[in-house]
């Protein structure tokens, strides 16, 4: 077993629900007839990569820390706007 500091939230999400993908054409251009000429596909790919980077930069240990500090009302992350 790996320590929580080495397990990214991205790994957990992808194991649970599969590849993180905001639109199907980002991972499979063949799925859409216009993906080669789509003006939005590059932007979708960029947003998707930023989401992946964000999830992969967070660890299970970090998530647990925020949960613990949130319970103590000392959490440096504002979680009130996320619901």
PDB file of N, CA and C in Angstrom:
ATOM      1  N   UNK A   1       0.846  -1.189   0.000  1.00  0.00           N
ATOM      2  CA  UNK A   1       0.000   0.000   0.000  1.00  0.00           C
ATOM      3  C   UNK A   1       0.885   1.243   0.000  1.00  0.00           C
ATOM      4  N   UNK A   2       0.429   2.247  -0.690  1.00  0.00           N
ATOM      5  CA  UNK A   2       1.165   3.506  -0.750  1.00  0.00           C
ATOM      6  C   UNK A   2       0.673   4.461   0.332  1.00  0.00           C
ATOM      7  N   UNK A   3       1.569   5.305   0.811  1.00  0.00           N
ATOM      8  CA  UNK A   3       1.137   6.293   1.803  1.00  0.00           C
ATOM      9  C   UNK A   3       0.231   7.340   1.145  1.00  0.00           C
ATOM     10  N   UNK A   4      -0.669   7.958   1.922  1.00  0.00           N
ATOM     11  CA  UNK A   4      -1.607   8.938   1.378  1.00  0.00           C
ATOM     12  C   UNK A   4      -0.928  10.128   0.705  1.00  0.00           C
ATOM     13  N   UNK A   5       0.313  10.421   1.102  1.00  0.00           N
ATOM     14  CA  UNK A   5       1.048  11.537   0.486  1.00  0.00           C
ATOM     15  C   UNK A   5       1.418  11.245  -0.967  1.00  0.00           C
ATOM     16  N   UNK A   6       1.378   9.983  -1.359  1.00  0.00           N
ATOM     17  CA  UNK A   6       1.753   9.591  -2.717  1.00  0.00           C
ATOM     18  C   UNK A   6       0.550   9.248  -3.604  1.00  0.00           C
ATOM     19  N   UNK A   7      -0.647   9.404  -3.079  1.00  0.00           N
ATOM     20  CA  UNK A   7      -1.855   9.076  -3.834  1.00  0.00           C
ATOM     21  C   UNK A   7      -2.556  10.375  -4.208  1.00  0.00           C
ATOM     22  N   UNK A   8      -2.656  10.636  -5.512  1.00  0.00           N
ATOM     23  CA  UNK A   8      -3.291  11.883  -5.942  1.00  0.00           C
ATOM     24  C   UNK A   8      -4.807  11.713  -6.036  1.00  0.00           C
ATOM     25  N   UNK A   9      -5.497  12.820  -5.873  1.00  0.00           N
ATOM     26  CA  UNK A   9      -6.951  12.818  -6.011  1.00  0.00           C
ATOM     27  C   UNK A   9      -7.325  12.427  -7.445  1.00  0.00           C
ATOM     28  N   UNK A  10      -6.500  12.827  -8.410  1.00  0.00           N
ATOM     29  CA  UNK A  10      -6.737  12.439  -9.801  1.00  0.00           C
ATOM     30  C   UNK A  10      -6.734  10.929  -9.973  1.00  0.00           C
ATOM     31  N   UNK A  11      -5.789  10.251  -9.334  1.00  0.00           N
ATOM     32  CA  UNK A  11      -5.736   8.789  -9.407  1.00  0.00           C
ATOM     33  C   UNK A  11      -7.006   8.161  -8.833  1.00  0.00           C
ATOM     34  N   UNK A  12      -7.445   8.693  -7.706  1.00  0.00           N
ATOM     35  CA  UNK A  12      -8.643   8.156  -7.054  1.00  0.00           C
ATOM     36  C   UNK A  12      -9.864   8.344  -7.947  1.00  0.00           C
ATOM     37  N   UNK A  13     -10.022   9.548  -8.482  1.00  0.00           N
ATOM     38  CA  UNK A  13     -11.180   9.822  -9.336  1.00  0.00           C
ATOM     39  C   UNK A  13     -11.173   8.958 -10.594  1.00  0.00           C
ATOM     40  N   UNK A  14     -10.016   8.843 -11.239  1.00  0.00           N
ATOM     41  CA  UNK A  14      -9.955   8.043 -12.456  1.00  0.00           C
ATOM     42  C   UNK A  14     -10.180   6.558 -12.171  1.00  0.00           C
ATOM     43  N   UNK A  15      -9.745   6.079 -11.014  1.00  0.00           N
ATOM     44  CA  UNK A  15     -10.002   4.686 -10.650  1.00  0.00           C
ATOM     45  C   UNK A  15     -11.486   4.461 -10.396  1.00  0.00           C
ATOM     46  N   UNK A  16     -12.146   5.469  -9.845  1.00  0.00           N
ATOM     47  CA  UNK A  16     -13.559   5.335  -9.485  1.00  0.00           C
ATOM     48  C   UNK A  16     -14.498   5.552 -10.677  1.00  0.00           C
ATOM     49  N   UNK A  17     -14.199   6.555 -11.517  1.00  0.00           N
ATOM     50  CA  UNK A  17     -15.157   6.905 -12.573  1.00  0.00           C
ATOM     51  C   UNK A  17     -14.583   6.839 -13.979  1.00  0.00           C
ATOM     52  N   UNK A  18     -13.296   6.528 -14.092  1.00  0.00           N
ATOM     53  CA  UNK A  18     -12.672   6.483 -15.411  1.00  0.00           C
ATOM     54  C   UNK A  18     -11.991   7.803 -15.732  1.00  0.00           C
ATOM     55  N   UNK A  19     -11.520   7.944 -16.958  1.00  0.00           N
ATOM     56  CA  UNK A  19     -10.786   9.154 -17.336  1.00  0.00           C
ATOM     57  C   UNK A  19     -11.609  10.431 -17.125  1.00  0.00           C
ATOM     58  N   UNK A  20     -10.949  11.441 -16.616  1.00  0.00           N
ATOM     59  CA  UNK A  20     -11.592  12.740 -16.426  1.00  0.00           C
ATOM     60  C   UNK A  20     -11.583  13.449 -17.767  1.00  0.00           C
ATOM     61  N   UNK A  21     -12.756  13.836 -18.199  1.00  0.00           N
ATOM     62  CA  UNK A  21     -12.909  14.350 -19.554  1.00  0.00           C
ATOM     63  C   UNK A  21     -14.141  15.235 -19.600  1.00  0.00           C
ATOM     64  N   UNK A  22     -13.966  16.530 -19.917  1.00  0.00           N
ATOM     65  CA  UNK A  22     -15.117  17.433 -19.904  1.00  0.00           C
ATOM     66  C   UNK A  22     -16.021  17.252 -21.118  1.00  0.00           C
ATOM     67  N   UNK A  23     -15.457  16.870 -22.244  1.00  0.00           N
ATOM     68  CA  UNK A  23     -16.251  16.518 -23.436  1.00  0.00           C
ATOM     69  C   UNK A  23     -15.577  15.330 -24.114  1.00  0.00           C
ATOM     70  N   UNK A  24     -16.363  14.472 -24.715  1.00  0.00           N
ATOM     71  CA  UNK A  24     -15.847  13.227 -25.282  1.00  0.00           C
ATOM     72  C   UNK A  24     -14.766  13.423 -26.338  1.00  0.00           C
ATOM     73  N   UNK A  25     -14.859  14.477 -27.121  1.00  0.00           N
ATOM     74  CA  UNK A  25     -13.922  14.653 -28.235  1.00  0.00           C
ATOM     75  C   UNK A  25     -12.495  14.959 -27.790  1.00  0.00           C
ATOM     76  N   UNK A  26     -12.315  15.362 -26.530  1.00  0.00           N
ATOM     77  CA  UNK A  26     -10.967  15.673 -26.051  1.00  0.00           C
ATOM     78  C   UNK A  26     -10.091  14.422 -26.064  1.00  0.00           C
ATOM     79  N   UNK A  27     -10.650  13.305 -25.614  1.00  0.00           N
ATOM     80  CA  UNK A  27      -9.877  12.066 -25.585  1.00  0.00           C
ATOM     81  C   UNK A  27     -10.033  11.238 -26.855  1.00  0.00           C
ATOM     82  N   UNK A  28     -11.105  11.463 -27.601  1.00  0.00           N
ATOM     83  CA  UNK A  28     -11.365  10.667 -28.800  1.00  0.00           C
ATOM     84  C   UNK A  28     -11.930  11.556 -29.892  1.00  0.00           C
ATOM     85  N   UNK A  29     -11.058  12.062 -30.756  1.00  0.00           N
ATOM     86  CA  UNK A  29     -11.496  12.980 -31.806  1.00  0.00           C
ATOM     87  C   UNK A  29     -12.411  12.313 -32.833  1.00  0.00           C
ATOM     88  N   UNK A  30     -12.363  10.990 -32.908  1.00  0.00           N
ATOM     89  CA  UNK A  30     -13.193  10.253 -33.861  1.00  0.00           C
ATOM     90  C   UNK A  30     -14.675  10.263 -33.481  1.00  0.00           C
ATOM     91  N   UNK A  31     -14.972  10.637 -32.254  1.00  0.00           N
ATOM     92  CA  UNK A  31     -16.349  10.596 -31.767  1.00  0.00           C
ATOM     93  C   UNK A  31     -17.215  11.712 -32.361  1.00  0.00           C
ATOM     94  N   UNK A  32     -16.572  12.757 -32.849  1.00  0.00           N
ATOM     95  CA  UNK A  32     -17.308  13.908 -33.373  1.00  0.00           C
ATOM     96  C   UNK A  32     -16.891  14.188 -34.814  1.00  0.00           C
ATOM     97  N   UNK A  33     -17.869  14.409 -35.655  1.00  0.00           N
ATOM     98  CA  UNK A  33     -17.596  14.653 -37.070  1.00  0.00           C
ATOM     99  C   UNK A  33     -16.843  15.957 -37.310  1.00  0.00           C
ATOM    100  N   UNK A  34     -17.004  16.921 -36.443  1.00  0.00           N
ATOM    101  CA  UNK A  34     -16.371  18.233 -36.682  1.00  0.00           C
ATOM    102  C   UNK A  34     -15.164  18.500 -35.783  1.00  0.00           C
ATOM    103  N   UNK A  35     -14.692  17.491 -35.076  1.00  0.00           N
ATOM    104  CA  UNK A  35     -13.610  17.740 -34.112  1.00  0.00           C
ATOM    105  C   UNK A  35     -12.347  18.299 -34.768  1.00  0.00           C
ATOM    106  N   UNK A  36     -12.065  17.921 -36.000  1.00  0.00           N
ATOM    107  CA  UNK A  36     -10.869  18.439 -36.673  1.00  0.00           C
ATOM    108  C   UNK A  36     -10.961  19.930 -36.973  1.00  0.00           C
ATOM    109  N   UNK A  37     -12.176  20.435 -37.150  1.00  0.00           N
ATOM    110  CA  UNK A  37     -12.338  21.850 -37.478  1.00  0.00           C
ATOM    111  C   UNK A  37     -13.017  22.642 -36.362  1.00  0.00           C
ATOM    112  N   UNK A  38     -13.231  21.993 -35.236  1.00  0.00           N
ATOM    113  CA  UNK A  38     -13.928  22.633 -34.118  1.00  0.00           C
ATOM    114  C   UNK A  38     -13.059  23.731 -33.505  1.00  0.00           C
ATOM    115  N   UNK A  39     -13.639  24.898 -33.360  1.00  0.00           N
ATOM    116  CA  UNK A  39     -12.915  26.030 -32.787  1.00  0.00           C
ATOM    117  C   UNK A  39     -12.793  25.913 -31.262  1.00  0.00           C
ATOM    118  N   UNK A  40     -13.601  25.079 -30.656  1.00  0.00           N
ATOM    119  CA  UNK A  40     -13.610  24.967 -29.194  1.00  0.00           C
ATOM    120  C   UNK A  40     -12.784  23.802 -28.672  1.00  0.00           C
ATOM    121  N   UNK A  41     -12.468  22.827 -29.508  1.00  0.00           N
ATOM    122  CA  UNK A  41     -11.814  21.612 -29.037  1.00  0.00           C
ATOM    123  C   UNK A  41     -10.485  21.904 -28.330  1.00  0.00           C
ATOM    124  N   UNK A  42      -9.685  22.791 -28.875  1.00  0.00           N
ATOM    125  CA  UNK A  42      -8.398  23.125 -28.247  1.00  0.00           C
ATOM    126  C   UNK A  42      -8.622  23.745 -26.866  1.00  0.00           C
ATOM    127  N   UNK A  43      -9.648  24.577 -26.740  1.00  0.00           N
ATOM    128  CA  UNK A  43      -9.952  25.183 -25.444  1.00  0.00           C
ATOM    129  C   UNK A  43     -10.436  24.114 -24.466  1.00  0.00           C
ATOM    130  N   UNK A  44     -11.291  23.210 -24.934  1.00  0.00           N
ATOM    131  CA  UNK A  44     -11.752  22.109 -24.080  1.00  0.00           C
ATOM    132  C   UNK A  44     -10.563  21.266 -23.618  1.00  0.00           C
ATOM    133  N   UNK A  45      -9.630  21.002 -24.508  1.00  0.00           N
ATOM    134  CA  UNK A  45      -8.448  20.208 -24.150  1.00  0.00           C
ATOM    135  C   UNK A  45      -7.612  20.930 -23.094  1.00  0.00           C
ATOM    136  N   UNK A  46      -7.462  22.234 -23.231  1.00  0.00           N
ATOM    137  CA  UNK A  46      -6.712  23.024 -22.249  1.00  0.00           C
ATOM    138  C   UNK A  46      -7.402  23.005 -20.886  1.00  0.00           C
ATOM    139  N   UNK A  47      -8.709  23.223 -20.873  1.00  0.00           N
ATOM    140  CA  UNK A  47      -9.460  23.207 -19.619  1.00  0.00           C
ATOM    141  C   UNK A  47      -9.373  21.824 -18.985  1.00  0.00           C
ATOM    142  N   UNK A  48      -9.520  20.780 -19.797  1.00  0.00           N
ATOM    143  CA  UNK A  48      -9.432  19.418 -19.292  1.00  0.00           C
ATOM    144  C   UNK A  48      -8.060  19.160 -18.655  1.00  0.00           C
ATOM    145  N   UNK A  49      -7.001  19.626 -19.308  1.00  0.00           N
ATOM    146  CA  UNK A  49      -5.652  19.427 -18.767  1.00  0.00           C
ATOM    147  C   UNK A  49      -5.465  20.173 -17.458  1.00  0.00           C
ATOM    148  N   UNK A  50      -6.021  21.367 -17.365  1.00  0.00           N
ATOM    149  CA  UNK A  50      -5.912  22.138 -16.120  1.00  0.00           C
ATOM    150  C   UNK A  50      -6.655  21.430 -14.978  1.00  0.00           C
ATOM    151  N   UNK A  51      -7.807  20.852 -15.295  1.00  0.00           N
ATOM    152  CA  UNK A  51      -8.554  20.090 -14.292  1.00  0.00           C
ATOM    153  C   UNK A  51      -7.725  18.895 -13.829  1.00  0.00           C
ATOM    154  N   UNK A  52      -7.169  18.155 -14.783  1.00  0.00           N
ATOM    155  CA  UNK A  52      -6.321  17.005 -14.445  1.00  0.00           C
ATOM    156  C   UNK A  52      -5.137  17.437 -13.599  1.00  0.00           C
ATOM    157  N   UNK A  53      -4.473  18.511 -14.002  1.00  0.00           N
ATOM    158  CA  UNK A  53      -3.315  19.004 -13.253  1.00  0.00           C
ATOM    159  C   UNK A  53      -3.699  19.359 -11.817  1.00  0.00           C
ATOM    160  N   UNK A  54      -4.855  19.978 -11.653  1.00  0.00           N
ATOM    161  CA  UNK A  54      -5.316  20.371 -10.322  1.00  0.00           C
ATOM    162  C   UNK A  54      -5.588  19.151  -9.460  1.00  0.00           C
ATOM    163  N   UNK A  55      -6.322  18.175 -10.003  1.00  0.00           N
ATOM    164  CA  UNK A  55      -6.600  16.957  -9.241  1.00  0.00           C
ATOM    165  C   UNK A  55      -5.321  16.187  -8.936  1.00  0.00           C
ATOM    166  N   UNK A  56      -4.403  16.130  -9.884  1.00  0.00           N
ATOM    167  CA  UNK A  56      -3.168  15.374  -9.684  1.00  0.00           C
ATOM    168  C   UNK A  56      -2.197  16.070  -8.735  1.00  0.00           C
ATOM    169  N   UNK A  57      -2.355  17.365  -8.540  1.00  0.00           N
ATOM    170  CA  UNK A  57      -1.492  18.101  -7.622  1.00  0.00           C
ATOM    171  C   UNK A  57      -1.943  17.960  -6.165  1.00  0.00           C
ATOM    172  N   UNK A  58      -3.142  17.439  -5.968  1.00  0.00           N
ATOM    173  CA  UNK A  58      -3.673  17.266  -4.616  1.00  0.00           C
ATOM    174  C   UNK A  58      -3.541  15.808  -4.204  1.00  0.00           C
ATOM    175  N   UNK A  59      -3.191  15.585  -2.956  1.00  0.00           N
ATOM    176  CA  UNK A  59      -3.025  14.214  -2.467  1.00  0.00           C
ATOM    177  C   UNK A  59      -4.125  13.856  -1.473  1.00  0.00           C
ATOM    178  N   UNK A  60      -4.227  12.575  -1.244  1.00  0.00           N
ATOM    179  CA  UNK A  60      -5.176  12.089  -0.250  1.00  0.00           C
ATOM    180  C   UNK A  60      -4.832  12.657   1.128  1.00  0.00           C
ATOM    181  N   UNK A  61      -3.560  12.744   1.436  1.00  0.00           N
ATOM    182  CA  UNK A  61      -3.133  13.311   2.720  1.00  0.00           C
ATOM    183  C   UNK A  61      -3.545  14.776   2.824  1.00  0.00           C
ATOM    184  N   UNK A  62      -3.373  15.515   1.745  1.00  0.00           N
ATOM    185  CA  UNK A  62      -3.765  16.924   1.751  1.00  0.00           C
ATOM    186  C   UNK A  62      -5.259  17.097   1.935  1.00  0.00           C
ATOM    187  N   UNK A  63      -6.019  16.236   1.305  1.00  0.00           N
ATOM    188  CA  UNK A  63      -7.473  16.288   1.456  1.00  0.00           C
ATOM    189  C   UNK A  63      -7.861  16.015   2.905  1.00  0.00           C
ATOM    190  N   UNK A  64      -7.216  15.038   3.504  1.00  0.00           N
ATOM    191  CA  UNK A  64      -7.494  14.710   4.904  1.00  0.00           C
ATOM    192  C   UNK A  64      -7.112  15.877   5.816  1.00  0.00           C
ATOM    193  N   UNK A  65      -6.005  16.536   5.536  1.00  0.00           N
ATOM    194  CA  UNK A  65      -5.587  17.690   6.343  1.00  0.00           C
ATOM    195  C   UNK A  65      -6.619  18.801   6.291  1.00  0.00           C
ATOM    196  N   UNK A  66      -7.111  19.095   5.098  1.00  0.00           N
ATOM    197  CA  UNK A  66      -8.105  20.159   4.966  1.00  0.00           C
ATOM    198  C   UNK A  66      -9.382  19.784   5.687  1.00  0.00           C
ATOM    199  N   UNK A  67      -9.734  18.523   5.664  1.00  0.00           N
ATOM    200  CA  UNK A  67     -10.932  18.092   6.382  1.00  0.00           C
ATOM    201  C   UNK A  67     -10.737  18.276   7.885  1.00  0.00           C
ATOM    202  N   UNK A  68      -9.568  17.928   8.355  1.00  0.00           N
ATOM    203  CA  UNK A  68      -9.272  18.068   9.781  1.00  0.00           C
ATOM    204  C   UNK A  68      -9.243  19.537  10.165  1.00  0.00           C
ATOM    205  N   UNK A  69      -8.559  20.369   9.391  1.00  0.00           N
ATOM    206  CA  UNK A  69      -8.463  21.784   9.770  1.00  0.00           C
ATOM    207  C   UNK A  69      -9.802  22.475   9.583  1.00  0.00           C
ATOM    208  N   UNK A  70     -10.629  22.016   8.629  1.00  0.00           N
ATOM    209  CA  UNK A  70     -11.954  22.594   8.451  1.00  0.00           C
ATOM    210  C   UNK A  70     -12.809  22.355   9.698  1.00  0.00           C
ATOM    211  N   UNK A  71     -12.683  21.159  10.275  1.00  0.00           N
ATOM    212  CA  UNK A  71     -13.438  20.836  11.481  1.00  0.00           C
ATOM    213  C   UNK A  71     -13.018  21.742  12.643  1.00  0.00           C
ATOM    214  N   UNK A  72     -11.774  22.194  12.632  1.00  0.00           N
ATOM    215  CA  UNK A  72     -11.270  23.082  13.676  1.00  0.00           C
ATOM    216  C   UNK A  72     -11.458  24.553  13.309  1.00  0.00           C
ATOM    217  N   UNK A  73     -12.042  24.826  12.151  1.00  0.00           N
ATOM    218  CA  UNK A  73     -12.270  26.176  11.647  1.00  0.00           C
ATOM    219  C   UNK A  73     -10.974  26.946  11.412  1.00  0.00           C
ATOM    220  N   UNK A  74      -9.897  26.236  11.113  1.00  0.00           N
ATOM    221  CA  UNK A  74      -8.608  26.863  10.849  1.00  0.00           C
ATOM    222  C   UNK A  74      -8.150  26.615   9.428  1.00  0.00           C
ATOM    223  N   UNK A  75      -9.006  26.105   8.587  1.00  0.00           N
ATOM    224  CA  UNK A  75      -8.617  25.717   7.241  1.00  0.00           C
ATOM    225  C   UNK A  75      -8.294  26.952   6.400  1.00  0.00           C
ATOM    226  N   UNK A  76      -7.132  26.966   5.729  1.00  0.00           N
ATOM    227  CA  UNK A  76      -6.776  28.126   4.906  1.00  0.00           C
ATOM    228  C   UNK A  76      -7.556  28.196   3.604  1.00  0.00           C
ATOM    229  N   UNK A  77      -8.328  27.177   3.291  1.00  0.00           N
ATOM    230  CA  UNK A  77      -9.096  27.150   2.048  1.00  0.00           C
ATOM    231  C   UNK A  77     -10.534  27.541   2.343  1.00  0.00           C
ATOM    232  N   UNK A  78     -11.081  28.460   1.556  1.00  0.00           N
ATOM    233  CA  UNK A  78     -12.467  28.870   1.728  1.00  0.00           C
ATOM    234  C   UNK A  78     -13.383  27.837   1.074  1.00  0.00           C
ATOM    235  N   UNK A  79     -14.038  27.022   1.868  1.00  0.00           N
ATOM    236  CA  UNK A  79     -14.900  25.974   1.339  1.00  0.00           C
ATOM    237  C   UNK A  79     -16.374  26.364   1.383  1.00  0.00           C
ATOM    238  N   UNK A  80     -16.690  27.536   1.917  1.00  0.00           N
ATOM    239  CA  UNK A  80     -18.074  27.941   2.004  1.00  0.00           C
ATOM    240  C   UNK A  80     -18.703  28.174   0.633  1.00  0.00           C
ATOM    241  N   UNK A  81     -17.950  28.650  -0.338  1.00  0.00           N
ATOM    242  CA  UNK A  81     -18.499  28.929  -1.658  1.00  0.00           C
ATOM    243  C   UNK A  81     -18.606  27.687  -2.522  1.00  0.00           C
ATOM    244  N   UNK A  82     -18.054  26.570  -2.045  1.00  0.00           N
ATOM    245  CA  UNK A  82     -18.112  25.323  -2.800  1.00  0.00           C
ATOM    246  C   UNK A  82     -19.210  24.460  -2.199  1.00  0.00           C
ATOM    247  N   UNK A  83     -20.274  24.298  -2.941  1.00  0.00           N
ATOM    248  CA  UNK A  83     -21.374  23.460  -2.436  1.00  0.00           C
ATOM    249  C   UNK A  83     -22.130  22.851  -3.574  1.00  0.00           C
TER     250      UNK A  83
END
